[in-house]
XYZ file of N, CA, C and O in Angstrom:
732
model
N 1.019 -0.939 -0.243
C -0.024 -0.135 -0.208
C 1.185 1.523 0.315
O 0.487 2.653 -0.504
N 2.198 1.449 0.996
C 2.737 2.642 1.024
C 3.325 3.049 -0.389
O 3.787 4.034 -0.619
N 3.822 1.305 -0.853
C 4.488 1.597 -2.396
C 3.768 2.362 -3.141
O 4.128 2.974 -3.994
N 2.522 2.059 -3.321
C 1.622 2.303 -4.592
C 1.245 3.996 -4.674
O 0.706 5.000 -4.792
N 1.148 4.599 -2.842
C 0.419 5.648 -2.590
C 2.054 6.371 -2.863
O 1.739 7.728 -3.620
N 3.060 5.845 -2.536
C 4.713 6.410 -2.593
C 4.621 6.861 -4.351
O 5.047 8.423 -5.226
N 4.104 5.888 -5.245
C 4.413 5.940 -7.074
C 2.705 6.649 -6.958
O 3.195 7.742 -8.219
N 2.356 7.212 -6.777
C 0.921 8.827 -7.404
C 1.025 9.666 -6.757
O 0.955 11.052 -7.410
N 2.294 9.418 -6.005
C 2.432 11.222 -5.560
C 3.785 11.195 -6.468
O 3.987 12.467 -7.132
N 4.355 10.130 -7.058
C 5.922 10.360 -7.868
C 4.858 10.727 -9.367
O 5.617 11.870 -9.605
N 3.997 10.378 -9.551
C 3.229 10.662 -10.823
C 2.727 11.805 -10.585
O 1.685 12.357 -11.429
N 2.234 11.635 -9.568
C 1.342 13.054 -9.765
C 2.167 14.752 -9.299
O 1.558 16.007 -8.999
N 3.483 14.735 -9.566
C 4.569 15.457 -9.355
C 5.259 15.819 -7.979
O 5.715 16.803 -7.968
N 4.864 15.402 -7.150
C 4.699 15.483 -5.824
C 6.172 14.289 -5.448
O 6.167 13.806 -4.621
N 7.176 15.530 -6.137
C 8.583 14.017 -5.769
C 8.970 14.535 -4.233
O 9.354 13.453 -3.554
N 9.116 15.154 -3.597
C 10.124 15.369 -2.036
C 9.208 14.318 -1.431
O 9.534 13.293 -0.359
N 7.966 14.517 -1.820
C 6.817 13.488 -1.086
C 7.159 11.744 -1.397
O 7.211 11.038 -0.616
N 7.503 11.655 -1.983
C 7.112 10.267 -3.209
C 8.504 9.659 -2.258
O 8.855 8.504 -2.345
N 9.690 10.787 -2.535
C 10.727 10.060 -2.021
C 10.767 9.984 -0.636
O 11.248 8.654 -0.565
N 10.077 10.847 0.136
C 10.224 11.103 1.483
C 9.343 8.944 1.810
O 10.289 7.760 2.762
N 8.170 8.743 1.125
C 7.568 7.314 1.043
C 8.297 6.176 0.237
O 7.992 4.800 1.491
N 9.297 6.858 -0.296
C 9.923 5.638 -0.744
C 10.688 5.215 -0.116
O 11.007 3.920 0.606
N 11.617 5.827 0.906
C 12.529 5.817 2.167
C 11.674 4.852 3.136
O 12.693 4.256 3.431
N 10.239 5.201 3.070
C 9.559 4.339 3.972
C 9.587 2.935 4.172
O 10.038 1.571 4.646
N 9.468 2.982 2.610
C 9.124 1.153 2.420
C 10.636 0.376 2.140
O 10.569 -0.559 2.563
N 11.436 1.124 2.275
C 12.789 0.209 1.947
C 13.809 0.315 3.798
O 13.412 -0.594 3.850
N 12.943 0.535 4.271
C 12.926 1.056 5.679
C 12.601 -0.053 6.739
O 12.986 -1.156 7.136
N 10.979 -0.174 6.179
C 10.429 -0.533 6.842
C 9.953 -1.998 6.517
O 9.426 -3.081 6.834
N 10.284 -2.558 5.305
C 10.037 -3.611 5.062
C 11.816 -3.724 3.504
O 11.139 -3.849 2.451
N 12.257 -4.030 4.134
C 13.791 -3.832 3.507
C 13.917 -5.442 2.075
O 14.679 -5.096 1.934
N 13.334 -6.554 2.716
C 13.141 -7.313 1.932
C 11.697 -8.086 0.588
O 12.122 -9.049 0.158
N 11.499 -6.813 1.221
C 10.287 -6.939 0.317
C 10.604 -6.739 -1.043
O 11.708 -5.452 -1.587
N 9.854 -6.967 -2.469
C 10.334 -6.853 -3.532
C 9.890 -5.098 -3.921
O 10.318 -4.438 -5.099
N 8.747 -4.516 -2.979
C 8.835 -3.095 -3.178
C 10.030 -2.299 -2.639
O 9.890 -1.499 -3.426
N 10.531 -2.577 -1.841
C 12.060 -2.007 -1.804
C 13.090 -1.858 -2.568
O 13.668 -1.553 -2.662
N 12.824 -2.883 -3.866
C 13.770 -2.975 -4.751
C 13.376 -1.484 -5.463
O 13.671 -0.891 -6.035
N 11.863 -1.880 -5.637
C 11.571 -0.749 -7.003
C 11.788 0.423 -6.360
O 11.852 1.546 -7.093
N 11.672 0.540 -4.831
C 11.932 1.943 -4.041
C 13.369 2.374 -4.857
O 13.102 3.867 -4.728
N 14.054 1.357 -4.615
C 15.695 2.078 -4.719
C 15.292 2.575 -6.092
O 16.855 3.636 -6.439
N 15.023 2.635 -7.139
C 14.850 2.808 -8.511
C 13.991 3.918 -8.427
O 14.512 4.912 -9.170
N 12.516 3.787 -8.010
C 12.226 4.949 -8.264
C 12.533 6.334 -7.170
O 11.586 8.184 -8.033
N 13.601 6.253 -6.079
C 14.097 7.612 -5.477
C 14.564 8.179 -6.765
O 14.427 9.549 -6.837
N 15.623 7.672 -7.359
C 16.169 7.903 -8.740
C 15.330 8.540 -10.057
O 15.512 9.466 -10.154
N 13.987 8.359 -10.084
C 13.267 8.348 -10.870
C 12.890 10.011 -10.141
O 12.243 10.702 -11.403
N 12.545 9.832 -9.446
C 11.823 11.201 -8.585
C 12.829 12.507 -8.436
O 12.602 13.451 -9.212
N 14.228 11.867 -8.404
C 15.686 12.749 -8.613
C 15.700 13.382 -10.266
O 15.547 14.275 -10.248
N 15.134 12.612 -11.247
C 15.546 12.819 -12.537
C 14.577 13.787 -12.727
O 14.383 14.445 -13.630
N 13.340 13.145 -12.296
C 11.989 14.803 -12.782
C 12.355 15.572 -12.129
O 12.160 16.611 -12.798
N 12.924 15.553 -11.303
C 13.404 17.020 -10.783
C 14.545 17.865 -11.169
O 15.200 19.213 -10.784
N 15.164 17.054 -12.188
C 16.231 17.434 -12.446
C 17.435 17.613 -11.765
O 18.427 18.088 -12.166
N 17.967 16.712 -10.535
C 18.881 16.426 -10.356
C 19.296 15.525 -10.778
O 19.311 14.495 -10.428
N 19.879 15.167 -11.907
C 20.723 14.239 -12.513
C 21.632 13.749 -12.211
O 21.521 12.485 -12.414
N 22.677 14.422 -11.739
C 24.023 13.864 -10.286
C 22.928 12.760 -9.371
O 23.737 11.961 -9.656
N 22.653 13.156 -9.316
C 21.707 12.338 -7.671
C 21.359 11.405 -8.713
O 21.559 10.139 -7.922
N 20.411 11.125 -9.449
C 19.720 10.838 -10.129
C 20.505 9.296 -11.031
O 20.732 8.072 -10.685
N 22.019 9.751 -11.333
C 22.848 8.677 -11.568
C 23.568 8.357 -10.191
O 23.584 6.919 -11.042
N 23.870 8.409 -9.150
C 24.367 7.553 -8.467
C 23.440 6.498 -7.729
O 23.355 5.843 -7.526
N 21.601 7.156 -7.520
C 21.069 6.597 -7.374
C 20.391 4.381 -8.569
O 20.514 4.246 -7.543
N 20.311 5.198 -9.474
C 21.047 3.932 -10.750
C 21.870 3.444 -10.828
O 21.348 2.272 -10.483
N 23.539 3.901 -10.602
C 24.017 2.895 -9.939
C 24.345 2.088 -9.101
O 24.525 1.048 -8.957
N 23.472 2.675 -7.992
C 23.655 1.882 -6.585
C 22.489 1.154 -6.921
O 22.581 -0.557 -6.846
N 21.631 1.094 -7.626
C 20.840 0.558 -7.966
C 21.237 -0.640 -8.746
O 21.272 -2.303 -8.382
N 21.395 -0.483 -9.922
C 22.507 -1.598 -10.784
C 23.225 -2.660 -9.881
O 23.396 -3.581 -10.175
N 24.356 -1.923 -9.096
C 25.677 -2.456 -7.944
C 24.388 -3.549 -7.402
O 25.193 -4.754 -6.799
N 23.745 -3.159 -6.279
C 22.997 -3.867 -5.170
C 21.838 -4.229 -6.067
O 21.383 -5.739 -5.537
N 21.688 -4.433 -7.126
C 20.494 -5.873 -7.896
C 20.961 -5.734 -9.138
O 19.870 -5.344 -9.781
N 22.103 -6.578 -9.214
C 22.685 -6.621 -10.238
C 21.313 -7.888 -11.353
O 21.464 -7.667 -12.737
N 20.317 -8.168 -11.004
C 19.891 -9.678 -11.419
C 17.966 -9.043 -11.916
O 17.935 -9.748 -12.088
N 18.270 -7.883 -11.268
C 16.962 -6.948 -11.283
C 16.218 -7.058 -12.655
O 17.404 -6.590 -13.233
N 15.070 -7.802 -13.147
C 14.610 -7.276 -14.459
C 14.490 -5.571 -15.060
O 14.506 -5.264 -15.727
N 14.642 -5.236 -14.246
C 15.217 -2.837 -14.139
C 15.909 -2.475 -14.283
O 16.922 -1.773 -15.023
N 17.196 -3.754 -14.138
C 18.131 -2.964 -14.714
C 18.808 -2.521 -15.986
O 19.195 -0.958 -16.115
N 18.446 -3.158 -16.932
C 18.282 -2.584 -17.875
C 17.451 -0.705 -18.203
O 18.187 0.019 -18.985
N 16.255 -0.767 -17.934
C 15.878 0.382 -17.848
C 16.702 1.357 -16.567
O 17.369 2.545 -16.845
N 17.223 0.909 -15.550
C 18.031 1.776 -14.759
C 19.271 2.203 -16.052
O 20.039 3.876 -15.671
N 19.950 1.310 -16.740
C 21.118 1.674 -17.359
C 20.653 2.988 -18.742
O 21.424 3.775 -19.036
N 19.260 2.934 -18.924
C 19.244 3.472 -19.653
C 19.064 4.689 -19.154
O 18.854 5.760 -19.719
N 18.441 4.607 -17.605
C 18.018 6.320 -17.533
C 19.420 6.762 -17.359
O 19.668 8.147 -17.270
N 20.469 5.899 -16.268
C 21.699 6.911 -16.833
C 22.315 7.767 -18.026
O 22.716 9.017 -17.857
N 22.138 7.062 -19.339
C 22.419 7.723 -20.776
C 21.753 8.934 -20.458
O 22.051 9.543 -21.018
N 20.159 8.532 -20.155
C 18.962 9.575 -20.189
C 19.407 10.904 -19.513
O 19.516 12.359 -19.684
N 19.753 10.357 -18.031
C 20.357 11.881 -17.221
C 21.807 12.318 -17.722
O 21.114 14.081 -17.464
N 22.500 11.734 -18.660
C 23.361 12.337 -19.447
C 22.902 13.025 -20.442
O 23.690 14.337 -20.732
N 21.773 13.130 -20.776
C 21.876 13.749 -22.392
C 20.989 15.002 -22.041
O 21.117 15.796 -22.469
N 20.354 14.383 -20.523
C 19.347 16.128 -20.485
C 20.174 17.264 -20.037
O 20.375 18.187 -20.221
N 21.840 16.644 -19.602
C 22.652 17.834 -19.468
C 23.255 18.313 -21.053
O 24.224 19.477 -20.702
N 23.576 17.330 -21.581
C 23.828 18.190 -22.816
C 23.120 19.542 -23.140
O 22.341 20.091 -23.415
N 24.189 20.734 -23.155
C 24.203 21.918 -23.693
C 22.673 21.965 -24.864
O 22.641 20.820 -26.203
N 21.629 22.234 -25.220
C 21.253 22.492 -26.392
C 21.403 24.056 -26.702
O 22.046 25.470 -26.711
N 20.909 24.142 -28.384
C 21.382 25.298 -28.583
C 19.388 26.255 -28.708
O 19.108 25.913 -28.606
N 19.813 27.743 -27.855
C 19.538 28.980 -28.056
C 19.671 29.626 -28.648
O 20.267 29.929 -29.220
N 18.342 30.614 -29.816
C 19.167 31.377 -30.794
C 20.155 32.525 -30.011
O 20.493 33.383 -30.603
N 20.024 32.933 -28.614
C 20.871 34.085 -28.287
C 21.850 33.425 -27.595
O 22.884 34.375 -27.418
N 22.584 32.657 -27.774
C 23.594 31.981 -27.113
C 24.492 30.635 -28.545
O 23.570 30.929 -29.757
N 26.096 30.825 -27.990
C 26.373 29.706 -28.961
C 25.954 29.019 -28.835
O 25.137 28.022 -28.473
N 26.189 28.376 -30.923
C 25.516 27.138 -30.996
C 25.793 26.183 -30.004
O 27.172 26.295 -29.624
N 25.272 24.858 -29.906
C 25.726 23.837 -28.493
C 27.004 23.054 -29.064
O 27.764 22.515 -28.655
N 27.055 22.512 -30.270
C 28.504 22.344 -31.057
C 29.728 22.944 -30.551
O 31.215 22.156 -30.446
N 29.596 24.436 -30.494
C 30.397 25.092 -29.991
C 30.935 24.722 -28.287
O 32.092 25.427 -27.643
N 30.234 24.003 -27.411
C 29.760 23.757 -26.183
C 31.563 22.512 -26.022
O 31.439 21.719 -26.863
N 31.466 22.389 -24.750
C 31.420 21.178 -24.104
C 31.057 20.288 -24.609
O 29.371 20.125 -24.166
N 31.673 18.644 -24.559
C 30.556 17.526 -25.204
C 30.919 15.946 -24.276
O 30.494 15.303 -24.743
N 31.541 16.698 -23.705
C 31.565 15.900 -21.930
C 30.393 14.928 -21.977
O 30.297 13.716 -21.898
N 28.831 15.345 -21.325
C 28.250 14.651 -21.619
C 27.141 14.258 -22.782
O 26.935 12.920 -22.344
N 28.009 14.442 -23.782
C 27.526 13.673 -25.017
C 28.283 11.959 -25.147
O 27.415 11.313 -24.737
N 28.968 12.783 -24.973
C 30.103 11.454 -24.318
C 30.199 10.073 -23.143
O 29.747 9.489 -23.576
N 29.438 10.951 -22.190
C 28.935 10.415 -20.834
C 27.277 9.809 -21.608
O 27.590 8.131 -20.857
N 26.548 9.907 -21.833
C 25.423 9.869 -22.541
C 25.964 8.810 -23.267
O 25.433 7.822 -23.512
N 26.301 8.984 -24.275
C 27.149 7.398 -24.972
C 27.365 6.580 -24.410
O 27.201 5.207 -24.659
N 27.863 6.856 -23.493
C 28.512 5.208 -22.742
C 27.111 4.947 -22.088
O 27.753 3.578 -22.302
N 26.337 5.367 -21.563
C 24.945 5.144 -20.921
C 24.339 3.624 -22.015
O 24.115 2.921 -21.664
N 24.117 4.985 -23.406
C 23.778 4.410 -24.337
C 24.285 3.042 -24.457
O 23.652 1.775 -24.623
N 25.361 3.202 -25.636
C 26.226 1.438 -25.173
C 26.488 0.394 -24.348
O 26.213 -0.521 -24.600
N 26.381 1.223 -23.212
C 25.739 -0.029 -21.917
C 24.883 -1.159 -22.075
O 24.657 -1.956 -21.973
N 23.871 0.037 -22.594
C 22.652 -1.164 -22.482
C 22.460 -1.816 -24.032
O 22.000 -2.710 -23.913
N 23.043 -0.935 -25.188
C 22.789 -2.318 -26.028
C 24.218 -3.129 -25.947
O 24.017 -3.997 -26.200
N 25.529 -2.927 -25.136
C 26.136 -4.408 -25.181
C 25.716 -5.106 -23.844
O 25.447 -6.459 -23.986
N 25.153 -4.526 -23.127
C 24.792 -5.604 -21.813
C 23.365 -6.258 -21.383
O 23.147 -7.134 -20.818
N 22.400 -5.412 -22.883
C 21.492 -6.097 -22.629
C 20.660 -5.432 -23.745
O 19.337 -5.071 -23.773
N 21.204 -6.083 -25.003
C 20.495 -5.929 -26.477
C 19.483 -6.427 -26.187
O 19.079 -5.606 -27.711
N 18.586 -7.149 -25.834
C 17.589 -7.767 -26.278
C 16.658 -7.210 -25.016
O 15.435 -7.248 -24.941
N 16.879 -5.738 -24.498
C 16.162 -6.042 -23.395
C 14.164 -4.845 -23.806
O 15.446 -4.576 -25.830
N 13.583 -4.192 -24.481
C 13.154 -3.578 -24.966
C 13.231 -1.881 -24.872
O 12.925 -1.234 -25.489
N 14.273 -1.580 -23.922
C 15.408 -0.552 -24.148
C 16.196 -0.550 -24.720
O 16.616 0.975 -25.309
N 16.965 -1.292 -25.752
C 18.023 -1.197 -26.814
C 17.419 -0.401 -27.498
O 18.214 0.401 -28.606
N 16.243 -0.256 -28.408
C 15.821 0.699 -29.112
C 15.704 1.891 -29.157
O 16.135 2.724 -29.909
N 15.255 2.228 -27.507
C 15.208 4.044 -27.057
C 16.762 4.251 -27.280
O 17.389 4.954 -27.818
N 17.851 2.888 -26.820
C 19.170 3.359 -26.706
C 19.618 3.408 -27.573
O 20.399 4.366 -28.185
N 19.238 2.880 -28.884
C 20.157 2.805 -29.970
C 19.726 4.016 -31.093
O 20.458 4.595 -31.398
N 18.481 4.630 -30.908
C 18.235 5.902 -31.444
C 18.813 7.022 -30.376
O 18.934 8.160 -31.677
N 18.916 6.454 -29.535
C 19.585 8.013 -28.448
C 21.066 8.023 -28.698
O 21.698 9.031 -29.432
N 21.622 6.554 -29.201
C 22.627 6.603 -29.297
C 23.293 7.642 -30.699
O 24.079 8.265 -30.786
N 22.433 6.962 -31.745
C 22.360 7.834 -32.663
C 22.527 9.484 -32.982
O 23.429 10.306 -33.528
N 21.834 9.811 -32.049
C 21.120 11.125 -31.743
C 22.778 11.942 -31.223
O 23.267 13.188 -31.368
N 23.446 11.174 -30.577
C 24.347 11.790 -29.819
C 25.700 11.704 -30.467
O 26.191 12.322 -30.415
N 25.991 10.517 -31.756
C 26.226 10.962 -32.195
C 26.533 11.617 -33.361
O 28.013 12.959 -33.609
N 25.438 12.063 -33.641
C 25.380 13.078 -35.088
C 25.480 14.552 -34.161
O 26.143 15.821 -34.701
N 25.532 14.777 -32.470
C 25.753 15.920 -32.231
C 27.701 16.111 -32.149
O 27.721 16.745 -32.240
N 28.185 14.836 -31.583
C 29.763 14.740 -31.497
C 29.983 15.031 -33.313
O 31.276 15.598 -33.457
N 29.715 14.764 -34.044
C 30.057 14.982 -35.505
C 30.082 16.478 -36.211
O 30.732 16.630 -36.306
N 28.544 16.669 -34.913
C 28.617 18.388 -35.428
C 29.612 19.033 -35.095
O 30.206 19.914 -35.557
N 29.651 18.547 -33.541
C 31.244 19.197 -33.017
C 32.235 19.626 -34.100
O 33.045 20.419 -33.874
N 32.739 17.918 -34.250
C 33.867 18.141 -35.190
C 33.706 18.780 -36.336
O 34.649 19.215 -37.027
N 32.604 18.719 -37.219
C 32.187 19.571 -38.267
C 32.549 21.078 -37.904
O 33.376 21.599 -38.620
N 31.722 21.533 -36.837
C 32.040 22.816 -36.279
C 33.557 23.473 -36.113
O 34.083 24.300 -36.675
N 34.545 22.405 -35.867
C 35.967 22.689 -35.294
C 36.953 22.658 -36.633
O 37.875 23.335 -37.255
N 36.321 21.540 -37.599
C 37.107 21.451 -38.492
C 36.704 23.296 -39.834
O 37.298 23.383 -40.604
N 35.187 23.409 -39.924
C 35.113 24.811 -40.254
C 35.906 25.624 -39.966
O 36.529 27.209 -40.444
N 35.950 26.098 -38.507
C 36.818 27.321 -37.865
C 38.209 26.748 -38.375
O 38.380 28.188 -38.524
N 38.873 25.915 -38.528
C 40.497 25.832 -39.059
C 40.236 26.082 -40.306
O 41.231 26.565 -40.494
N 39.562 26.036 -41.402
C 39.104 26.197 -42.408
C 39.297 28.088 -42.789
O 40.003 28.293 -43.507
N 37.864 28.404 -42.017
C 37.978 29.674 -42.291
C 39.019 30.415 -41.367
O 38.987 31.677 -42.201
N 39.793 30.032 -40.936
C 41.010 30.936 -40.488
C 42.499 30.155 -40.999
O 43.801 30.388 -40.551
N 42.148 29.530 -42.531
C 43.332 29.082 -43.281
C 43.829 28.133 -42.655
O 45.587 27.692 -42.205
N 43.736 27.223 -42.287
C 44.252 25.554 -41.470
C 43.799 24.786 -41.856
O 43.382 23.825 -41.559
N 44.433 25.192 -43.716
C 43.488 23.742 -43.996
C 44.443 22.167 -43.545
O 43.196 21.468 -43.723
N 45.342 22.434 -43.209
C 45.642 20.981 -42.406
C 44.824 19.801 -41.167
O 44.159 19.399 -40.989
N 45.067 21.393 -40.040
C 44.375 20.393 -39.237
C 42.380 20.810 -39.620
O 42.128 19.648 -39.194
N 42.221 21.595 -40.183
C 40.697 21.601 -41.389
C 40.866 20.123 -41.882
O 39.058 19.340 -41.403
N 41.447 20.040 -42.349
C 41.071 18.210 -43.160
C 41.398 16.661 -41.984
O 40.727 15.778 -42.100
N 42.438 17.479 -40.777
C 42.245 16.173 -40.049
C 40.655 15.744 -39.108
O 40.694 15.099 -39.036
N 40.239 17.237 -38.611
C 38.493 16.773 -38.606
C 38.074 16.081 -39.536
O 37.478 15.748 -38.638
N 37.817 16.538 -40.215
C 36.994 16.359 -41.551
C 37.725 14.672 -41.770
O 36.958 14.333 -41.909
N 39.166 14.373 -41.840
C 38.923 12.652 -41.461
C 38.358 12.236 -40.829
O 38.373 10.926 -41.181
N 38.453 12.803 -39.573
C 37.933 12.609 -38.412
C 36.794 11.992 -38.481
O 36.257 10.990 -38.043
N 35.952 12.730 -38.868
C 34.252 12.194 -39.297
C 34.089 11.457 -39.972
O 33.172 11.055 -39.555
N 34.757 11.448 -41.044
C 35.052 10.483 -41.772
C 34.828 9.463 -41.249
O 34.125 7.893 -41.514
N 36.034 9.072 -40.514
C 36.103 7.752 -40.164
C 35.271 7.277 -38.595
O 34.981 5.941 -39.154
N 35.573 8.153 -37.930
C 34.238 7.655 -36.696
C 33.169 7.757 -37.248
O 31.963 7.235 -36.442
N 32.672 8.712 -37.561
C 30.865 9.082 -38.292
C 30.429 9.196 -39.359
O 29.934 9.969 -40.161
N 31.056 8.103 -39.944
C 30.629 7.506 -41.571
C 29.063 7.155 -41.801
O 27.972 6.754 -40.684
N 28.063 7.756 -42.896
C 26.938 8.017 -43.032
C 25.754 8.445 -41.722
O 24.519 8.388 -41.462
N 26.614 9.676 -41.323
C 25.495 10.906 -40.233
C 25.213 11.842 -41.210
O 24.276 12.808 -40.793
N 25.664 11.678 -42.012
C 25.177 12.815 -43.155
C 26.232 14.260 -43.353
O 25.812 14.959 -44.093
N 27.532 14.332 -43.299
C 28.629 14.469 -42.804
C 29.792 14.102 -43.941
O 30.616 14.764 -44.383
N 29.360 13.936 -44.532
C 30.402 12.794 -45.602
C 30.552 13.391 -46.365
O 31.846 13.946 -47.024
N 29.652 14.046 -47.285
C 30.010 15.306 -48.513
C 30.533 16.047 -48.198
O 32.191 16.587 -48.327
N 30.512 17.026 -47.043
C 31.238 18.254 -46.827
C 32.528 17.813 -45.961
O 33.508 18.165 -45.776
N 33.011 16.634 -45.379
C 33.552 15.940 -44.746
C 34.985 15.614 -45.979
O 36.034 15.752 -45.550
N 34.094 14.801 -46.717
C 35.399 14.792 -48.163
C 35.905 16.321 -48.660
O 37.041 16.293 -48.616
N 35.047 17.206 -48.990
C 35.308 18.529 -49.245
C 36.013 18.813 -48.544
O 37.145 19.555 -49.112
N 36.079 18.963 -47.400
C 37.538 19.457 -46.551
C 38.146 18.656 -46.427
O 39.832 19.946 -46.150
N 38.720 17.731 -46.687
C 39.561 16.764 -46.232
C 39.985 16.226 -47.551
O 41.240 16.200 -47.823
């Protein structure tokens, strides 16, 4: 019953209340299957609040302490999603995202690759594959941005190296013609 109430609070956006109730479930019923699910729902609530670092920690703990649980593929996907949410966006009044640090893109790629490598037959594999392609496109966009930067500053060798890297690392993502031209 407590778990159901906590789930209702989570679905209604009452995240602090849901987190508190999930913790009660874990404390009062530590050997119940609902305690394991509560371990997963706390990071879901943190994710929904934009607390992505805390959510990653929670999902990682869930995977570590419940490695055979059927929800491990979901937790692995959510780690990638938490990093994906931190990727800089394009806003009309800010510099383009290709100009910014790509560290979260690389971390998201790691999460999505984990899903595809460790859980290729899970229902979350298709989502991970689509997200992985978007992340790879973001990295290729960044590399082409840098190649164009070098080309515009009359640094053809540096531009060619970046363009060749795009051809080698990110083929088939729509950058081949431009990369061949720069390379």
